Short mmCIF file of N, CA, C and O in Angstrom, two decimals:
data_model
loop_
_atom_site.label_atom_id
_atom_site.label_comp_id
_atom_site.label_asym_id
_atom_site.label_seq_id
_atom_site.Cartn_x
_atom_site.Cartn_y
_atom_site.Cartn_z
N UNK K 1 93.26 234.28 -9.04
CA UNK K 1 93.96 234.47 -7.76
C UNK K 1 94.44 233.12 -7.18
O UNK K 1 93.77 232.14 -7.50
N UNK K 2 95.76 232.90 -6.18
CA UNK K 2 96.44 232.03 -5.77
C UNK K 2 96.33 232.37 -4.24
O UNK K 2 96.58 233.46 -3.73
N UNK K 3 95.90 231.24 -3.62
CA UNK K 3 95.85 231.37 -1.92
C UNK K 3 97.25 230.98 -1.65
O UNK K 3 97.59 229.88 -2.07
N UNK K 4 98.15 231.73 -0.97
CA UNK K 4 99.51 231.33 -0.77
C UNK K 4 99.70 230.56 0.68
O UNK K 4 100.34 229.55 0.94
N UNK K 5 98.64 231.69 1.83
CA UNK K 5 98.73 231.04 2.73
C UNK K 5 97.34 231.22 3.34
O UNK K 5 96.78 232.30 3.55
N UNK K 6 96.79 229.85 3.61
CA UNK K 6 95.58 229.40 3.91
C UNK K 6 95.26 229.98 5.50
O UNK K 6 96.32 229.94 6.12
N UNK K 7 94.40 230.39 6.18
CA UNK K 7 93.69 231.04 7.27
C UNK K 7 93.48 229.09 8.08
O UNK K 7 93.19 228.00 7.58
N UNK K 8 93.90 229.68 9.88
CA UNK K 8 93.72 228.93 9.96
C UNK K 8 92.60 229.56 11.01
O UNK K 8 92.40 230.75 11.22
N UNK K 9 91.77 228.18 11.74
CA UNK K 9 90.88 228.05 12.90
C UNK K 9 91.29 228.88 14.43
O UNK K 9 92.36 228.58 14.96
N UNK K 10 90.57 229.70 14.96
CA UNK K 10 91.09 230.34 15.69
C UNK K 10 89.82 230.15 17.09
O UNK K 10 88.63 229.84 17.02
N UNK K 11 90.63 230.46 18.19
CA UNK K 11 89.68 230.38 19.18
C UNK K 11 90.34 231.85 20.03
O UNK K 11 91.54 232.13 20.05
N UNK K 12 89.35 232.56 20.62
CA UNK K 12 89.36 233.72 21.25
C UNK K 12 88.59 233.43 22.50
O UNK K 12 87.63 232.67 22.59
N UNK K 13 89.31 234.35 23.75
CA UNK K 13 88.15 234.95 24.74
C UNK K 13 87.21 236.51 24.88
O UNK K 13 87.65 237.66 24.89
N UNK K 14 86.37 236.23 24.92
CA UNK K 14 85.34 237.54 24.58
C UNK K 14 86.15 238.53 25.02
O UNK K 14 86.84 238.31 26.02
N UNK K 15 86.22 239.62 24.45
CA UNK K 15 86.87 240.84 25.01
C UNK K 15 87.87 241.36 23.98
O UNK K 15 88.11 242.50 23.61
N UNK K 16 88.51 239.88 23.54
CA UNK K 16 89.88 240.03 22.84
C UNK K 16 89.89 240.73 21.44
O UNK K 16 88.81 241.04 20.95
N UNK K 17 91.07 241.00 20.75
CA UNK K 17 91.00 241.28 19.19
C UNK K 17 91.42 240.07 18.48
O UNK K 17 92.44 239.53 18.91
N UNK K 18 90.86 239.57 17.51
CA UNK K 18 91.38 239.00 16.60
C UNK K 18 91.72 238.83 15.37
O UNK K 18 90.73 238.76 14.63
N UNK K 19 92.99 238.70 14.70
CA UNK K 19 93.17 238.64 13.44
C UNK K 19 93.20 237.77 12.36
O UNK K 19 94.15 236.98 12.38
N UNK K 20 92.37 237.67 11.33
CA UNK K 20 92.30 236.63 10.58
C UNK K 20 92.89 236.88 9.36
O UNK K 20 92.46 237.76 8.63
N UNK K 21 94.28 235.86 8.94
CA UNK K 21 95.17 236.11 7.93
C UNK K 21 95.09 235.30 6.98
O UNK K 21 95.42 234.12 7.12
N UNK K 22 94.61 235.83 5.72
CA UNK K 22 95.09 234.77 4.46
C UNK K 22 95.69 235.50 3.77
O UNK K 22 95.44 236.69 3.63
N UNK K 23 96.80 234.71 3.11
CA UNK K 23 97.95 235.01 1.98
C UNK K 23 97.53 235.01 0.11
O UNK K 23 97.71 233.95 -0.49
N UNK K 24 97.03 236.16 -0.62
CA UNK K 24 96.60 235.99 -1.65
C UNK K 24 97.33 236.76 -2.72
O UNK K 24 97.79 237.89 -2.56
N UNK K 25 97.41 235.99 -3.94
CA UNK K 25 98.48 236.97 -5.00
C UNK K 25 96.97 236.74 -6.40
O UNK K 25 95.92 236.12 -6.25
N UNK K 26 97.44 237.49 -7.59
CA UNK K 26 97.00 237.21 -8.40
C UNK K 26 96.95 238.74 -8.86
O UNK K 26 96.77 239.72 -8.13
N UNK K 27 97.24 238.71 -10.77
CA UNK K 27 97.67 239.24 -11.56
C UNK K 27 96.25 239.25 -12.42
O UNK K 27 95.72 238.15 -12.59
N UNK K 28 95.60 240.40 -12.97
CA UNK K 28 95.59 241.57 -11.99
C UNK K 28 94.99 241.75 -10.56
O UNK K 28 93.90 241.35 -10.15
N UNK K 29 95.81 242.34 -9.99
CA UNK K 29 95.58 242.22 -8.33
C UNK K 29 94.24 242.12 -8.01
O UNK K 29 93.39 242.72 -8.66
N UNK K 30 93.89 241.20 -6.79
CA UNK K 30 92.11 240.90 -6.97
C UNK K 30 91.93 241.52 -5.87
O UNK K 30 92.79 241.87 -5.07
N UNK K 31 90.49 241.69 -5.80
CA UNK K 31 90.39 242.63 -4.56
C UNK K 31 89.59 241.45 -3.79
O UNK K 31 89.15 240.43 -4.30
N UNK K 32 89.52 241.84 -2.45
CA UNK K 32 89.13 241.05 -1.19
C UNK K 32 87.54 241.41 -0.75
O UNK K 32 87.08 242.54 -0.88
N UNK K 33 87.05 240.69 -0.40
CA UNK K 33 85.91 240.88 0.21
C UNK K 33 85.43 239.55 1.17
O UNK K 33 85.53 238.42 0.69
N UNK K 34 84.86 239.76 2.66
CA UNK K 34 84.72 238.90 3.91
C UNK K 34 83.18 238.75 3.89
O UNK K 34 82.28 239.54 3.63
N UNK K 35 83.22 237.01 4.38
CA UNK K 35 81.86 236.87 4.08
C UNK K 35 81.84 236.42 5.88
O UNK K 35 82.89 235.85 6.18
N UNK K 36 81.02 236.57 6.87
CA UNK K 36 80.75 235.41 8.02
C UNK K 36 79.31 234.63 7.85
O UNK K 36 78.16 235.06 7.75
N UNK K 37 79.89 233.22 7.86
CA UNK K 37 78.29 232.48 8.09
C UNK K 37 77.48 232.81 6.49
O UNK K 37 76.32 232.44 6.32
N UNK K 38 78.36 233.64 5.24
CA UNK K 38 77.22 233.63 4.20
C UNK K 38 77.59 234.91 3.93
O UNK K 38 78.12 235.23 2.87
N UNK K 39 77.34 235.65 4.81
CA UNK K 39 77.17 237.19 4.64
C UNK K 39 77.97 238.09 4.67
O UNK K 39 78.90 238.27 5.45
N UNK K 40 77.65 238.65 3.86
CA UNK K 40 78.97 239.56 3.13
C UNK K 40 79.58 240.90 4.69
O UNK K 40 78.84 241.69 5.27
N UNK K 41 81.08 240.67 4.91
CA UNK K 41 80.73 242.05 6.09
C UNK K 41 81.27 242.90 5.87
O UNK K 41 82.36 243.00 5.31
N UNK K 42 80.50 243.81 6.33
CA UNK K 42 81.07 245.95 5.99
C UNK K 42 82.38 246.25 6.60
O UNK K 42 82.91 245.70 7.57
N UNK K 43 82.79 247.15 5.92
CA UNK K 43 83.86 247.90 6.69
C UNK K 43 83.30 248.54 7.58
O UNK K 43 82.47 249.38 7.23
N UNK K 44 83.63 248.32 9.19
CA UNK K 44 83.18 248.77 10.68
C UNK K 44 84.47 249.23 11.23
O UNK K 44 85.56 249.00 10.71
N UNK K 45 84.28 249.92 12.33
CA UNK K 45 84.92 249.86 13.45
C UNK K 45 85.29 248.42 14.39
O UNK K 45 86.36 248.29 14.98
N UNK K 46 84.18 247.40 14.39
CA UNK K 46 84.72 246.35 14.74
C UNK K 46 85.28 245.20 14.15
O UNK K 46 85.77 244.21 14.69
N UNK K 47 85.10 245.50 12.86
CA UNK K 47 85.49 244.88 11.86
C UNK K 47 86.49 245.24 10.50
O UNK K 47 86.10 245.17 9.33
N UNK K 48 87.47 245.52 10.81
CA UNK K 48 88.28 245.98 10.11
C UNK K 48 89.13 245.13 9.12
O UNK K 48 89.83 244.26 9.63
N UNK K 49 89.15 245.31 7.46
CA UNK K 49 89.33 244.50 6.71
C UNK K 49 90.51 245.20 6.15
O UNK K 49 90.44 246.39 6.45
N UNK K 50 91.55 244.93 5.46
CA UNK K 50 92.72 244.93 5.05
C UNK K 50 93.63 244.48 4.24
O UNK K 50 94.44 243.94 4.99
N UNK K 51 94.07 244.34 2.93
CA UNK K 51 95.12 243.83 2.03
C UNK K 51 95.76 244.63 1.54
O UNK K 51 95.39 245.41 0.66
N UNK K 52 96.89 244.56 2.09
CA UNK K 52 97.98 245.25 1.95
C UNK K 52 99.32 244.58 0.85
O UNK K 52 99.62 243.45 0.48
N UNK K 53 99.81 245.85 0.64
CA UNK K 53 101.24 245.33 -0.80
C UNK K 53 101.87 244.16 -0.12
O UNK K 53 102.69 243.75 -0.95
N UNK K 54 101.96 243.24 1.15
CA UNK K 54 102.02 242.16 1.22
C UNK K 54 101.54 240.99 1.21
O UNK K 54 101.81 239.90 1.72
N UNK K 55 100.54 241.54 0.31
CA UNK K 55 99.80 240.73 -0.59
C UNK K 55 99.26 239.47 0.85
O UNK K 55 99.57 238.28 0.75
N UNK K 56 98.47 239.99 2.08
CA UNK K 56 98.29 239.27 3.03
C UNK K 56 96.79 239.70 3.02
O UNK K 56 96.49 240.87 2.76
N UNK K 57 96.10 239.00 3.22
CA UNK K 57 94.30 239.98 3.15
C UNK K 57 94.13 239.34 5.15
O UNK K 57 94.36 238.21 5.58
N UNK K 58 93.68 240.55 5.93
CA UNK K 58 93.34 240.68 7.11
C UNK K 58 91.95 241.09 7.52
O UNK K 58 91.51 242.19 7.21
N UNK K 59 91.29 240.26 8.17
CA UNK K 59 90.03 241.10 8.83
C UNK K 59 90.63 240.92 10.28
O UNK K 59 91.42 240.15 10.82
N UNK K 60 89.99 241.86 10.58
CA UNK K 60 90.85 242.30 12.74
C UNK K 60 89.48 242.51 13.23
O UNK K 60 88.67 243.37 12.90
N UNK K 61 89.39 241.73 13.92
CA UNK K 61 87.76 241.74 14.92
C UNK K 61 88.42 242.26 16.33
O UNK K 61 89.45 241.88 16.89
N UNK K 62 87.50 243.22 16.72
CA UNK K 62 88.09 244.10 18.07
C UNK K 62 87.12 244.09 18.65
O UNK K 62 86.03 244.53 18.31
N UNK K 63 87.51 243.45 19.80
CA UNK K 63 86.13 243.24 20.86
C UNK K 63 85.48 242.23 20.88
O UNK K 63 84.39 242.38 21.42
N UNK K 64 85.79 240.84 20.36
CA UNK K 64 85.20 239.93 20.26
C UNK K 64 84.22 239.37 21.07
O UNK K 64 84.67 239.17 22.20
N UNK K 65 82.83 238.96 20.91
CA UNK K 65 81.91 238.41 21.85
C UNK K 65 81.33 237.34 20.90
O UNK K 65 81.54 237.12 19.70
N UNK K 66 80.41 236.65 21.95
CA UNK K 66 79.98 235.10 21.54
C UNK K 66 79.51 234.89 20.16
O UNK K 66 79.71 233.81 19.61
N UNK K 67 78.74 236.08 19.44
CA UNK K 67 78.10 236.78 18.74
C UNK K 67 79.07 236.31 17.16
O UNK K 67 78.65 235.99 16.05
N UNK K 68 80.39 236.44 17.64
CA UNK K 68 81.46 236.69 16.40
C UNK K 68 81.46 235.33 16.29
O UNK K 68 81.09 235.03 15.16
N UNK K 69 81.77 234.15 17.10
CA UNK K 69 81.59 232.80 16.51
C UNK K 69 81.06 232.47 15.10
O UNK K 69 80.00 233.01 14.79
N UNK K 70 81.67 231.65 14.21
CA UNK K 70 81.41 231.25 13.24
C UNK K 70 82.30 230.74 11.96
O UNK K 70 83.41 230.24 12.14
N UNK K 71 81.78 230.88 10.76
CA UNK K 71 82.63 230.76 9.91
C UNK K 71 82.92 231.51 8.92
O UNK K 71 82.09 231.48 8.01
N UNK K 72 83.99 232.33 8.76
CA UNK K 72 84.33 233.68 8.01
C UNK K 72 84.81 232.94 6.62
O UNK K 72 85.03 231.72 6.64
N UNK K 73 84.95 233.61 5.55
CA UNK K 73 85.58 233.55 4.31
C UNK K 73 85.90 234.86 3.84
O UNK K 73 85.39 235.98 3.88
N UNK K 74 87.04 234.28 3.34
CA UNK K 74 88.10 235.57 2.28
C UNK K 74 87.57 234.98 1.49
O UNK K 74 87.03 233.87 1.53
N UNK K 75 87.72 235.84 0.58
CA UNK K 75 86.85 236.01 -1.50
C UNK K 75 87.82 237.09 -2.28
O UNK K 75 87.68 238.30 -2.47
N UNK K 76 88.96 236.06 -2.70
CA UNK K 76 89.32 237.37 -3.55
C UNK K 76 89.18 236.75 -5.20
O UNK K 76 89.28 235.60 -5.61
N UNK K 77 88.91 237.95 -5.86
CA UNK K 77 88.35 237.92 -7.44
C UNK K 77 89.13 238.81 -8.38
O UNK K 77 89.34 239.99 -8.13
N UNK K 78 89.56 238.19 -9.49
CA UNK K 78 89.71 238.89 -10.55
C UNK K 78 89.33 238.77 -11.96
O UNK K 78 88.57 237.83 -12.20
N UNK K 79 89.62 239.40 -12.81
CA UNK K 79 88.93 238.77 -14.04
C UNK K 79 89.60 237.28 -14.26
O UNK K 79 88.96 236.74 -15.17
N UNK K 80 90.65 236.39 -13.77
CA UNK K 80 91.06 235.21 -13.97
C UNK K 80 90.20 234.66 -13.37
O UNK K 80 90.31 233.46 -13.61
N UNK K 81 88.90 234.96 -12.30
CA UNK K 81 88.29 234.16 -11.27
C UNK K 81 88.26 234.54 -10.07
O UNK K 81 88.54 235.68 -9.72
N UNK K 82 87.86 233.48 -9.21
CA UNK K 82 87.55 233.86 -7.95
C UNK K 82 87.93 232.62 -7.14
O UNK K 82 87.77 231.50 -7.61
N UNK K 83 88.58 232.88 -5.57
CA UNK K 83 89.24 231.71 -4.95
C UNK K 83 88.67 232.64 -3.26
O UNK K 83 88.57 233.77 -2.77
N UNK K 84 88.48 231.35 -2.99
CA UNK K 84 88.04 231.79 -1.65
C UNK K 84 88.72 230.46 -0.52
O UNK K 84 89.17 229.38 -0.90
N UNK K 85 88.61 231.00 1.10
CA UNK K 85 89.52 230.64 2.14
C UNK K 85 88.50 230.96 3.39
O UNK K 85 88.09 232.04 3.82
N UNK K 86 88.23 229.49 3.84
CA UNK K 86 87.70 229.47 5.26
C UNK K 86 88.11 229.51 6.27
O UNK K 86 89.32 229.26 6.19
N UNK K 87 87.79 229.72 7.41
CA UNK K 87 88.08 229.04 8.70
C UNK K 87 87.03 229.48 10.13
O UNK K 87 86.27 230.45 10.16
N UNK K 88 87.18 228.76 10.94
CA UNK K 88 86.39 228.87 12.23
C UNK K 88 86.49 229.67 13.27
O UNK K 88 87.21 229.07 14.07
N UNK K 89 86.14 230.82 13.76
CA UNK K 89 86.18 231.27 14.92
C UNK K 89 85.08 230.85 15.89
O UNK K 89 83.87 230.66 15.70
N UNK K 90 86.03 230.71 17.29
CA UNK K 90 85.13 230.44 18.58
C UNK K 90 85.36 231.02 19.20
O UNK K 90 86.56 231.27 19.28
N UNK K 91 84.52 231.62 20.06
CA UNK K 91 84.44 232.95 21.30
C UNK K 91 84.15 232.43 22.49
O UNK K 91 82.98 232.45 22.88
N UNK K 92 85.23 231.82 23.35
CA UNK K 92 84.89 231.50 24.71
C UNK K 92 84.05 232.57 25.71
O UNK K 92 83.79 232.24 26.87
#
């Protein structure tokens, strides 16, 4: 897999939604999976994960509180490997 477009650092106020975008291609298509702080996260209601045929991988945090602060990673994998993409959220 190829990170096309890198996730950047984001800052939120509690309450808000936020979306975290990285750009990933790779032949055969790799699938996505979100780690925060280490840990792998579920498909939730407040946590909603996403890669779509625009080949864009999304997690959407709804409702953000102090709680969500940290550091998320995209992980996408295929049999060519595995490439992963950080960045920082802060929850005023």
């Amino acid at each position: 897999p190829t990170i096309t477009q890198p996730m950047t650092n984001k800052t939120a106020r509690s309450g808000d939604s936020v979306k975290l975008r990285c750009g990933v291609t790779g032949t055969p298509r790799p699938t996505v999976s979100w780690r925060k702080n280490g840990m792998v996260i579920g498909q939730t209601k407040d946590f909603v994960q996403t890669y779509g045929n625009n080949n864009i991988a999304t997690l959407e945090i709804n409702d953000v509180c102090q709680q969500d602060s940290g550091s998320y990673e995209m992980i996408a994998k295929n049999s060519g490997g595995e490439i992963s993409c950080t960045c920082q959220l802060i929850v005023e």
